[in-house]
PDB file of C-alpha atoms in Angstrom:
ATOM      1  CA  GLU Z   1      17.087 -33.418 -15.016  1.00  0.00           C
ATOM      2  CA  VAL Z   2      14.256 -31.323 -13.642  1.00  0.00           C
ATOM      3  CA  GLN Z   3      13.725 -28.427 -15.999  1.00  0.00           C
ATOM      4  CA  VAL Z   4      11.435 -26.543 -18.331  1.00  0.00           C
ATOM      5  CA  VAL Z   5      12.470 -25.754 -21.879  1.00  0.00           C
ATOM      6  CA  GLU Z   6      10.747 -23.176 -24.062  1.00  0.00           C
ATOM      7  CA  SER Z   7      10.570 -23.267 -27.831  1.00  0.00           C
ATOM      8  CA  GLY Z   8       8.693 -21.633 -30.669  1.00  0.00           C
ATOM      9  CA  GLY Z   9      10.084 -18.126 -30.592  1.00  0.00           C
ATOM     10  CA  GLY Z  10      11.164 -16.302 -33.712  1.00  0.00           C
ATOM     11  CA  LEU Z  11      10.436 -13.434 -36.040  1.00  0.00           C
ATOM     12  CA  VAL Z  12       6.807 -12.635 -36.791  1.00  0.00           C
ATOM     13  CA  GLN Z  13       5.152  -9.721 -38.540  1.00  0.00           C
ATOM     14  CA  PRO Z  14       2.877  -7.301 -36.686  1.00  0.00           C
ATOM     15  CA  GLY Z  15      -0.614  -8.731 -36.512  1.00  0.00           C
ATOM     16  CA  GLY Z  16       0.701 -12.255 -36.803  1.00  0.00           C
ATOM     17  CA  SER Z  17       0.501 -15.227 -34.467  1.00  0.00           C
ATOM     18  CA  LEU Z  18       2.946 -17.494 -32.724  1.00  0.00           C
ATOM     19  CA  ARG Z  19       2.636 -20.399 -30.324  1.00  0.00           C
ATOM     20  CA  LEU Z  20       5.247 -20.945 -27.681  1.00  0.00           C
ATOM     21  CA  SER Z  21       5.744 -24.324 -26.070  1.00  0.00           C
ATOM     22  CA  CYS Z  22       7.253 -25.198 -22.719  1.00  0.00           C
ATOM     23  CA  GLU Z  23       8.164 -28.821 -22.179  1.00  0.00           C
ATOM     24  CA  ALA Z  24       8.643 -29.947 -18.599  1.00  0.00           C
ATOM     25  CA  SER Z  25      10.923 -32.808 -17.665  1.00  0.00           C
ATOM     26  CA  GLY Z  26      11.630 -34.459 -14.347  1.00  0.00           C
ATOM     27  CA  PHE Z  27       8.300 -33.475 -12.824  1.00  0.00           C
ATOM     28  CA  SER Z  28       4.615 -33.666 -13.588  1.00  0.00           C
ATOM     29  CA  LEU Z  29       3.256 -30.432 -14.990  1.00  0.00           C
ATOM     30  CA  SER Z  30      -0.232 -31.281 -13.722  1.00  0.00           C
ATOM     31  CA  SER Z  31       0.894 -30.787 -10.129  1.00  0.00           C
ATOM     32  CA  TYR Z  32       1.865 -27.145 -10.537  1.00  0.00           C
ATOM     33  CA  TRP Z  33       0.586 -23.729 -11.379  1.00  0.00           C
ATOM     34  CA  MET Z  34       2.603 -22.410 -14.314  1.00  0.00           C
ATOM     35  CA  HIS Z  35       3.310 -18.865 -15.463  1.00  0.00           C
ATOM     36  CA  TRP Z  36       4.596 -16.988 -18.492  1.00  0.00           C
ATOM     37  CA  VAL Z  37       6.794 -13.954 -17.878  1.00  0.00           C
ATOM     38  CA  ARG Z  38       8.509 -11.800 -20.481  1.00  0.00           C
ATOM     39  CA  GLN Z  39      11.417  -9.410 -20.555  1.00  0.00           C
ATOM     40  CA  VAL Z  40      12.467  -6.893 -23.142  1.00  0.00           C
ATOM     41  CA  PRO Z  41      16.250  -7.363 -23.391  1.00  0.00           C
ATOM     42  CA  GLY Z  42      17.957  -5.030 -20.972  1.00  0.00           C
ATOM     43  CA  LYS Z  43      14.671  -4.061 -19.337  1.00  0.00           C
ATOM     44  CA  GLY Z  44      12.434  -5.239 -16.520  1.00  0.00           C
ATOM     45  CA  LEU Z  45      10.215  -8.264 -16.091  1.00  0.00           C
ATOM     46  CA  MET Z  46       6.533  -8.432 -16.931  1.00  0.00           C
ATOM     47  CA  TRP Z  47       4.155 -11.109 -15.685  1.00  0.00           C
ATOM     48  CA  LEU Z  48       1.803 -12.264 -18.456  1.00  0.00           C
ATOM     49  CA  CYS Z  49      -0.434 -15.049 -17.264  1.00  0.00           C
ATOM     50  CA  ASN Z  50      -0.751 -18.193 -15.204  1.00  0.00           C
ATOM     51  CA  LEU Z  51      -2.693 -21.432 -15.183  1.00  0.00           C
ATOM     52  CA  ASN Z  52      -3.424 -23.999 -12.499  1.00  0.00           C
ATOM     53  CA  GLY Z  53      -2.670 -27.686 -12.653  1.00  0.00           C
ATOM     54  CA  ASP Z  54      -5.891 -28.858 -14.258  1.00  0.00           C
ATOM     55  CA  GLY Z  55      -5.981 -25.949 -16.672  1.00  0.00           C
ATOM     56  CA  LYS Z  56      -9.255 -24.542 -15.373  1.00  0.00           C
ATOM     57  CA  SER Z  57      -8.143 -21.473 -13.480  1.00  0.00           C
ATOM     58  CA  GLY Z  58      -5.774 -18.655 -14.358  1.00  0.00           C
ATOM     59  CA  ALA Z  59      -5.387 -15.011 -15.135  1.00  0.00           C
ATOM     60  CA  TYR Z  60      -3.847 -12.587 -17.617  1.00  0.00           C
ATOM     61  CA  ALA Z  61      -2.188  -9.210 -17.623  1.00  0.00           C
ATOM     62  CA  ASP Z  62      -4.468  -6.579 -19.116  1.00  0.00           C
ATOM     63  CA  SER Z  63      -2.107  -5.850 -21.992  1.00  0.00           C
ATOM     64  CA  VAL Z  64      -2.356  -9.419 -23.326  1.00  0.00           C
ATOM     65  CA  LYS Z  65      -5.870 -10.369 -22.286  1.00  0.00           C
ATOM     66  CA  GLY Z  66      -7.886 -11.350 -25.345  1.00  0.00           C
ATOM     67  CA  ARG Z  67      -4.764 -11.728 -27.489  1.00  0.00           C
ATOM     68  CA  PHE Z  68      -2.777 -14.384 -25.602  1.00  0.00           C
ATOM     69  CA  THR Z  69      -4.054 -17.750 -24.391  1.00  0.00           C
ATOM     70  CA  ILE Z  70      -2.270 -20.008 -21.939  1.00  0.00           C
ATOM     71  CA  SER Z  71      -3.046 -23.709 -22.059  1.00  0.00           C
ATOM     72  CA  ARG Z  72      -1.523 -27.016 -21.119  1.00  0.00           C
ATOM     73  CA  ASP Z  73      -1.460 -30.619 -22.254  1.00  0.00           C
ATOM     74  CA  ASN Z  74      -0.642 -32.581 -19.153  1.00  0.00           C
ATOM     75  CA  GLY Z  75      -0.407 -35.771 -21.172  1.00  0.00           C
ATOM     76  CA  LYS Z  76       2.484 -34.231 -23.101  1.00  0.00           C
ATOM     77  CA  ASN Z  77       3.754 -32.461 -19.999  1.00  0.00           C
ATOM     78  CA  THR Z  78       3.741 -29.263 -22.010  1.00  0.00           C
ATOM     79  CA  LEU Z  79       2.543 -25.704 -21.445  1.00  0.00           C
ATOM     80  CA  TYR Z  80       1.633 -23.390 -24.302  1.00  0.00           C
ATOM     81  CA  LEU Z  81       1.229 -19.718 -24.982  1.00  0.00           C
ATOM     82  CA  GLN Z  82      -0.794 -18.861 -28.072  1.00  0.00           C
ATOM     83  CA  MET Z  83      -0.072 -15.278 -29.072  1.00  0.00           C
ATOM     84  CA  ASN Z  84      -2.303 -13.532 -31.603  1.00  0.00           C
ATOM     85  CA  SER Z  85      -2.473  -9.989 -32.952  1.00  0.00           C
ATOM     86  CA  LEU Z  86       1.158  -9.476 -32.097  1.00  0.00           C
ATOM     87  CA  ARG Z  87       2.543  -5.969 -31.780  1.00  0.00           C
ATOM     88  CA  ALA Z  88       6.034  -4.536 -31.891  1.00  0.00           C
ATOM     89  CA  GLU Z  89       5.841  -3.995 -28.129  1.00  0.00           C
ATOM     90  CA  ASP Z  90       5.438  -7.744 -27.622  1.00  0.00           C
ATOM     91  CA  THR Z  91       9.060  -8.178 -28.681  1.00  0.00           C
ATOM     92  CA  ALA Z  92      10.776  -9.796 -25.707  1.00  0.00           C
ATOM     93  CA  VAL Z  93      12.278 -12.928 -24.245  1.00  0.00           C
ATOM     94  CA  TYR Z  94       9.469 -15.159 -23.000  1.00  0.00           C
ATOM     95  CA  TYR Z  95       9.996 -17.346 -19.951  1.00  0.00           C
ATOM     96  CA  CYS Z  96       7.986 -20.342 -18.848  1.00  0.00           C
ATOM     97  CA  VAL Z  97       8.041 -20.610 -15.062  1.00  0.00           C
ATOM     98  CA  ARG Z  98       6.966 -23.211 -12.535  1.00  0.00           C
ATOM     99  CA  ASP Z  99       5.277 -22.112  -9.308  1.00  0.00           C
ATOM    100  CA  LEU Z 100       6.474 -23.840  -6.166  1.00  0.00           C
ATOM    101  CA  ASP Z 101       2.874 -23.573  -4.971  1.00  0.00           C
ATOM    102  CA  TYR Z 102       3.669 -22.934  -1.338  1.00  0.00           C
ATOM    103  CA  SER Z 103       0.782 -22.585   1.097  1.00  0.00           C
ATOM    104  CA  ASP Z 104       1.085 -21.560   4.741  1.00  0.00           C
ATOM    105  CA  THR Z 105      -0.692 -23.140   7.710  1.00  0.00           C
ATOM    106  CA  ARG Z 106      -3.761 -21.032   6.996  1.00  0.00           C
ATOM    107  CA  GLY Z 107      -3.928 -22.425   3.491  1.00  0.00           C
ATOM    108  CA  HIS Z 108      -2.916 -19.124   1.922  1.00  0.00           C
ATOM    109  CA  HIS Z 109      -1.100 -19.678  -1.361  1.00  0.00           C
ATOM    110  CA  PHE Z 110       2.032 -17.761  -2.215  1.00  0.00           C
ATOM    111  CA  ASP Z 111       3.514 -17.549  -5.683  1.00  0.00           C
ATOM    112  CA  ALA Z 112       7.105 -18.725  -5.663  1.00  0.00           C
ATOM    113  CA  LEU Z 113       8.420 -18.964  -9.205  1.00  0.00           C
ATOM    114  CA  ASP Z 114      11.117 -21.487  -8.565  1.00  0.00           C
ATOM    115  CA  MET Z 115      11.971 -22.916 -11.952  1.00  0.00           C
ATOM    116  CA  TRP Z 116      12.567 -20.770 -15.016  1.00  0.00           C
ATOM    117  CA  GLY Z 117      13.318 -21.868 -18.522  1.00  0.00           C
ATOM    118  CA  GLN Z 118      16.124 -20.361 -20.536  1.00  0.00           C
ATOM    119  CA  GLY Z 119      13.667 -18.164 -22.406  1.00  0.00           C
ATOM    120  CA  THR Z 120      12.733 -17.904 -26.063  1.00  0.00           C
ATOM    121  CA  LEU Z 121      13.039 -14.669 -28.034  1.00  0.00           C
ATOM    122  CA  VAL Z 122      10.015 -13.343 -29.887  1.00  0.00           C
ATOM    123  CA  THR Z 123      10.620 -10.517 -32.322  1.00  0.00           C
ATOM    124  CA  VAL Z 124       7.661  -8.718 -33.849  1.00  0.00           C
ATOM    125  CA  SER Z 125       8.780  -6.714 -36.839  1.00  0.00           C
ATOM    126  CA  SER Z 126       8.004  -6.177 -40.494  1.00  0.00           C
TER     127      SER Z 126
ATOM    128  CA  ALA M   1      -2.687  -2.644 -10.794  1.00  0.00           C
ATOM    129  CA  ILE M   2      -0.419  -2.582  -7.771  1.00  0.00           C
ATOM    130  CA  GLN M   3       2.786  -0.663  -8.400  1.00  0.00           C
ATOM    131  CA  LEU M   4       6.026  -1.801  -6.817  1.00  0.00           C
ATOM    132  CA  THR M   5       8.766   0.803  -6.499  1.00  0.00           C
ATOM    133  CA  GLN M   6      12.249  -0.394  -5.738  1.00  0.00           C
ATOM    134  CA  SER M   7      14.965   1.798  -4.317  1.00  0.00           C
ATOM    135  CA  PRO M   8      17.612   2.463  -5.136  1.00  0.00           C
ATOM    136  CA  SER M   9      17.621   1.692  -8.856  1.00  0.00           C
ATOM    137  CA  SER M  10      21.299   0.905  -8.603  1.00  0.00           C
ATOM    138  CA  LEU M  11      23.981   0.850  -5.984  1.00  0.00           C
ATOM    139  CA  SER M  12      27.663   0.206  -5.593  1.00  0.00           C
ATOM    140  CA  ALA M  13      28.888  -2.115  -2.903  1.00  0.00           C
ATOM    141  CA  THR M  14      32.002  -3.955  -1.849  1.00  0.00           C
ATOM    142  CA  VAL M  15      32.721  -7.600  -1.247  1.00  0.00           C
ATOM    143  CA  GLY M  16      31.993  -8.384   2.376  1.00  0.00           C
ATOM    144  CA  GLY M  17      29.647  -5.469   2.706  1.00  0.00           C
ATOM    145  CA  ARG M  18      25.946  -5.292   3.448  1.00  0.00           C
ATOM    146  CA  VAL M  19      23.229  -4.219   1.045  1.00  0.00           C
ATOM    147  CA  THR M  20      19.603  -3.323   1.652  1.00  0.00           C
ATOM    148  CA  ILE M  21      17.083  -3.008  -1.182  1.00  0.00           C
ATOM    149  CA  THR M  22      13.599  -1.649  -0.586  1.00  0.00           C
ATOM    150  CA  CYS M  23      10.380  -2.499  -2.399  1.00  0.00           C
ATOM    151  CA  ARG M  24       7.372  -0.305  -1.699  1.00  0.00           C
ATOM    152  CA  ALA M  25       3.870  -1.285  -2.809  1.00  0.00           C
ATOM    153  CA  SER M  26       1.226   1.235  -3.844  1.00  0.00           C
ATOM    154  CA  GLN M  27      -1.231  -0.487  -1.506  1.00  0.00           C
ATOM    155  CA  GLY M  28      -1.037  -3.063   1.251  1.00  0.00           C
ATOM    156  CA  ILE M  29      -0.117  -6.534   0.037  1.00  0.00           C
ATOM    157  CA  ALA M  30       0.201  -8.380   3.355  1.00  0.00           C
ATOM    158  CA  ASN M  31       3.297 -10.547   2.956  1.00  0.00           C
ATOM    159  CA  ASP M  32       2.603 -11.562  -0.641  1.00  0.00           C
ATOM    160  CA  LEU M  33       5.993 -10.655  -2.042  1.00  0.00           C
ATOM    161  CA  ALA M  34       8.952 -12.489  -3.484  1.00  0.00           C
ATOM    162  CA  TRP M  35      12.481 -11.505  -4.453  1.00  0.00           C
ATOM    163  CA  TYR M  36      14.436 -12.653  -7.496  1.00  0.00           C
ATOM    164  CA  GLN M  37      18.028 -12.328  -8.610  1.00  0.00           C
ATOM    165  CA  GLN M  38      18.986 -12.045 -12.258  1.00  0.00           C
ATOM    166  CA  LYS M  39      22.432 -12.117 -13.808  1.00  0.00           C
ATOM    167  CA  PRO M  40      23.134 -10.913 -17.347  1.00  0.00           C
ATOM    168  CA  GLY M  41      21.915 -13.327 -19.992  1.00  0.00           C
ATOM    169  CA  LYS M  42      20.323 -15.626 -17.437  1.00  0.00           C
ATOM    170  CA  ALA M  43      16.821 -16.303 -16.212  1.00  0.00           C
ATOM    171  CA  PRO M  44      15.794 -14.928 -12.835  1.00  0.00           C
ATOM    172  CA  LYS M  45      16.323 -17.036  -9.733  1.00  0.00           C
ATOM    173  CA  LEU M  46      13.972 -17.220  -6.764  1.00  0.00           C
ATOM    174  CA  LEU M  47      15.549 -16.016  -3.520  1.00  0.00           C
ATOM    175  CA  ILE M  48      12.751 -15.247  -1.081  1.00  0.00           C
ATOM    176  CA  TYR M  49       8.990 -15.826  -1.081  1.00  0.00           C
ATOM    177  CA  ALA M  50       6.174 -14.933   1.280  1.00  0.00           C
ATOM    178  CA  ALA M  51       8.312 -11.890   2.101  1.00  0.00           C
ATOM    179  CA  SER M  52      10.743 -13.735   4.354  1.00  0.00           C
ATOM    180  CA  ILE M  53      11.003 -17.434   3.486  1.00  0.00           C
ATOM    181  CA  LEU M  54      14.379 -18.346   2.067  1.00  0.00           C
ATOM    182  CA  GLN M  55      14.190 -20.583  -0.980  1.00  0.00           C
ATOM    183  CA  SER M  56      15.941 -23.909  -0.602  1.00  0.00           C
ATOM    184  CA  GLY M  57      19.589 -23.724  -1.600  1.00  0.00           C
ATOM    185  CA  VAL M  58      19.836 -19.941  -1.323  1.00  0.00           C
ATOM    186  CA  PRO M  59      22.623 -18.815   1.024  1.00  0.00           C
ATOM    187  CA  SER M  60      21.557 -17.546   4.430  1.00  0.00           C
ATOM    188  CA  ARG M  61      23.245 -14.193   3.809  1.00  0.00           C
ATOM    189  CA  PHE M  62      20.069 -13.324   1.917  1.00  0.00           C
ATOM    190  CA  SER M  63      17.108 -12.304   4.027  1.00  0.00           C
ATOM    191  CA  GLY M  64      13.750 -10.667   3.455  1.00  0.00           C
ATOM    192  CA  SER M  65      11.410  -8.773   5.714  1.00  0.00           C
ATOM    193  CA  GLY M  66       8.371  -6.553   5.704  1.00  0.00           C
ATOM    194  CA  SER M  67       4.621  -6.638   5.335  1.00  0.00           C
ATOM    195  CA  GLY M  68       1.903  -4.314   4.172  1.00  0.00           C
ATOM    196  CA  THR M  69       3.564  -1.807   1.863  1.00  0.00           C
ATOM    197  CA  ASP M  70       7.249  -1.848   2.771  1.00  0.00           C
ATOM    198  CA  PHE M  71       9.650  -4.697   2.171  1.00  0.00           C
ATOM    199  CA  THR M  72      13.397  -5.137   2.255  1.00  0.00           C
ATOM    200  CA  LEU M  73      15.903  -7.557   0.841  1.00  0.00           C
ATOM    201  CA  THR M  74      19.159  -7.628   2.743  1.00  0.00           C
ATOM    202  CA  ILE M  75      22.366  -9.233   1.571  1.00  0.00           C
ATOM    203  CA  SER M  76      25.009  -9.598   4.245  1.00  0.00           C
ATOM    204  CA  ASN M  77      28.659 -10.390   3.631  1.00  0.00           C
ATOM    205  CA  LEU M  78      28.283  -9.620  -0.074  1.00  0.00           C
ATOM    206  CA  GLN M  79      30.031 -12.120  -2.309  1.00  0.00           C
ATOM    207  CA  PRO M  80      31.317 -11.622  -5.884  1.00  0.00           C
ATOM    208  CA  GLU M  81      28.528 -13.819  -7.241  1.00  0.00           C
ATOM    209  CA  ASP M  82      25.888 -11.537  -5.667  1.00  0.00           C
ATOM    210  CA  PHE M  83      26.526  -8.718  -8.106  1.00  0.00           C
ATOM    211  CA  ALA M  84      23.343  -8.848 -10.151  1.00  0.00           C
ATOM    212  CA  THR M  85      19.936  -7.222 -10.581  1.00  0.00           C
ATOM    213  CA  TYR M  86      17.222  -7.884  -8.027  1.00  0.00           C
ATOM    214  CA  PHE M  87      13.477  -7.733  -8.590  1.00  0.00           C
ATOM    215  CA  CYS M  88      10.488  -7.922  -6.283  1.00  0.00           C
ATOM    216  CA  LEU M  89       7.174  -9.448  -7.372  1.00  0.00           C
ATOM    217  CA  GLN M  90       3.792  -9.154  -5.665  1.00  0.00           C
ATOM    218  CA  ASP M  91       1.266 -11.975  -5.710  1.00  0.00           C
ATOM    219  CA  TYR M  92      -1.380 -10.247  -3.604  1.00  0.00           C
ATOM    220  CA  ASN M  93      -3.694  -9.850  -6.553  1.00  0.00           C
ATOM    221  CA  TYR M  94      -3.902  -9.848 -10.329  1.00  0.00           C
ATOM    222  CA  PRO M  95      -2.179  -8.753 -12.391  1.00  0.00           C
ATOM    223  CA  ARG M  96       1.035  -9.808 -10.720  1.00  0.00           C
ATOM    224  CA  THR M  97       3.540  -6.966 -10.941  1.00  0.00           C
ATOM    225  CA  PHE M  98       7.294  -6.662 -10.662  1.00  0.00           C
ATOM    226  CA  GLY M  99       9.400  -3.870  -9.310  1.00  0.00           C
ATOM    227  CA  GLN M 100      11.640  -2.147 -11.847  1.00  0.00           C
ATOM    228  CA  GLY M 101      14.787  -3.767 -10.512  1.00  0.00           C
ATOM    229  CA  THR M 102      17.844  -2.798  -8.496  1.00  0.00           C
ATOM    230  CA  LYS M 103      21.283  -3.334  -9.970  1.00  0.00           C
ATOM    231  CA  VAL M 104      24.003  -4.150  -7.463  1.00  0.00           C
ATOM    232  CA  GLU M 105      27.418  -3.290  -8.840  1.00  0.00           C
ATOM    233  CA  ILE M 106      30.919  -3.488  -7.530  1.00  0.00           C
TER     234      ILE M 106
END
């Protein structure tokens, strides 16, 4: 089955660290841009970061830049999100998402987040 | 960061009806916009990308249009399974940003 499955969520104290994993199956992670998106339960969606197929290009939302690091191990077909200096406001469900990586005839790339994991809940609380 | 404002925040509709959701960007974003559907307790699902391209497997009653700052998602012949929350997402620049969502209720 073609899917992504997140793991690693849980309860962590403020200031602590956590590493989320996203294991891909049924496709090669190295062929796709990947994203992390989070959602406070009952609230809206927030884009966090992305990373290209070879792991050399990506970007972060300002609120997590310097605290979160996205990485990938294509040999393990796994994406990671290392989260440091966690705050209460980081409490959310975290989704790993594949980008369809569509480009038009001009070569312009469009994000199309076509495959979402089930999400993993991170709770930051003392 | 580019702000996306969706309207309305919620709406009531009937089965078989037609719904239009608007997403307005705080600056021009060409056609770099996608639409997602989310049902309670589930991950979002891609409906439309590049403003108007229907994702494979999505029913043709969903359509997207617009460019620049104003975009619309239209659902024709509303079905029971379409009652959900819809989000827009811009990929014109970083950071990517989502609209706040529009809840479609019966």
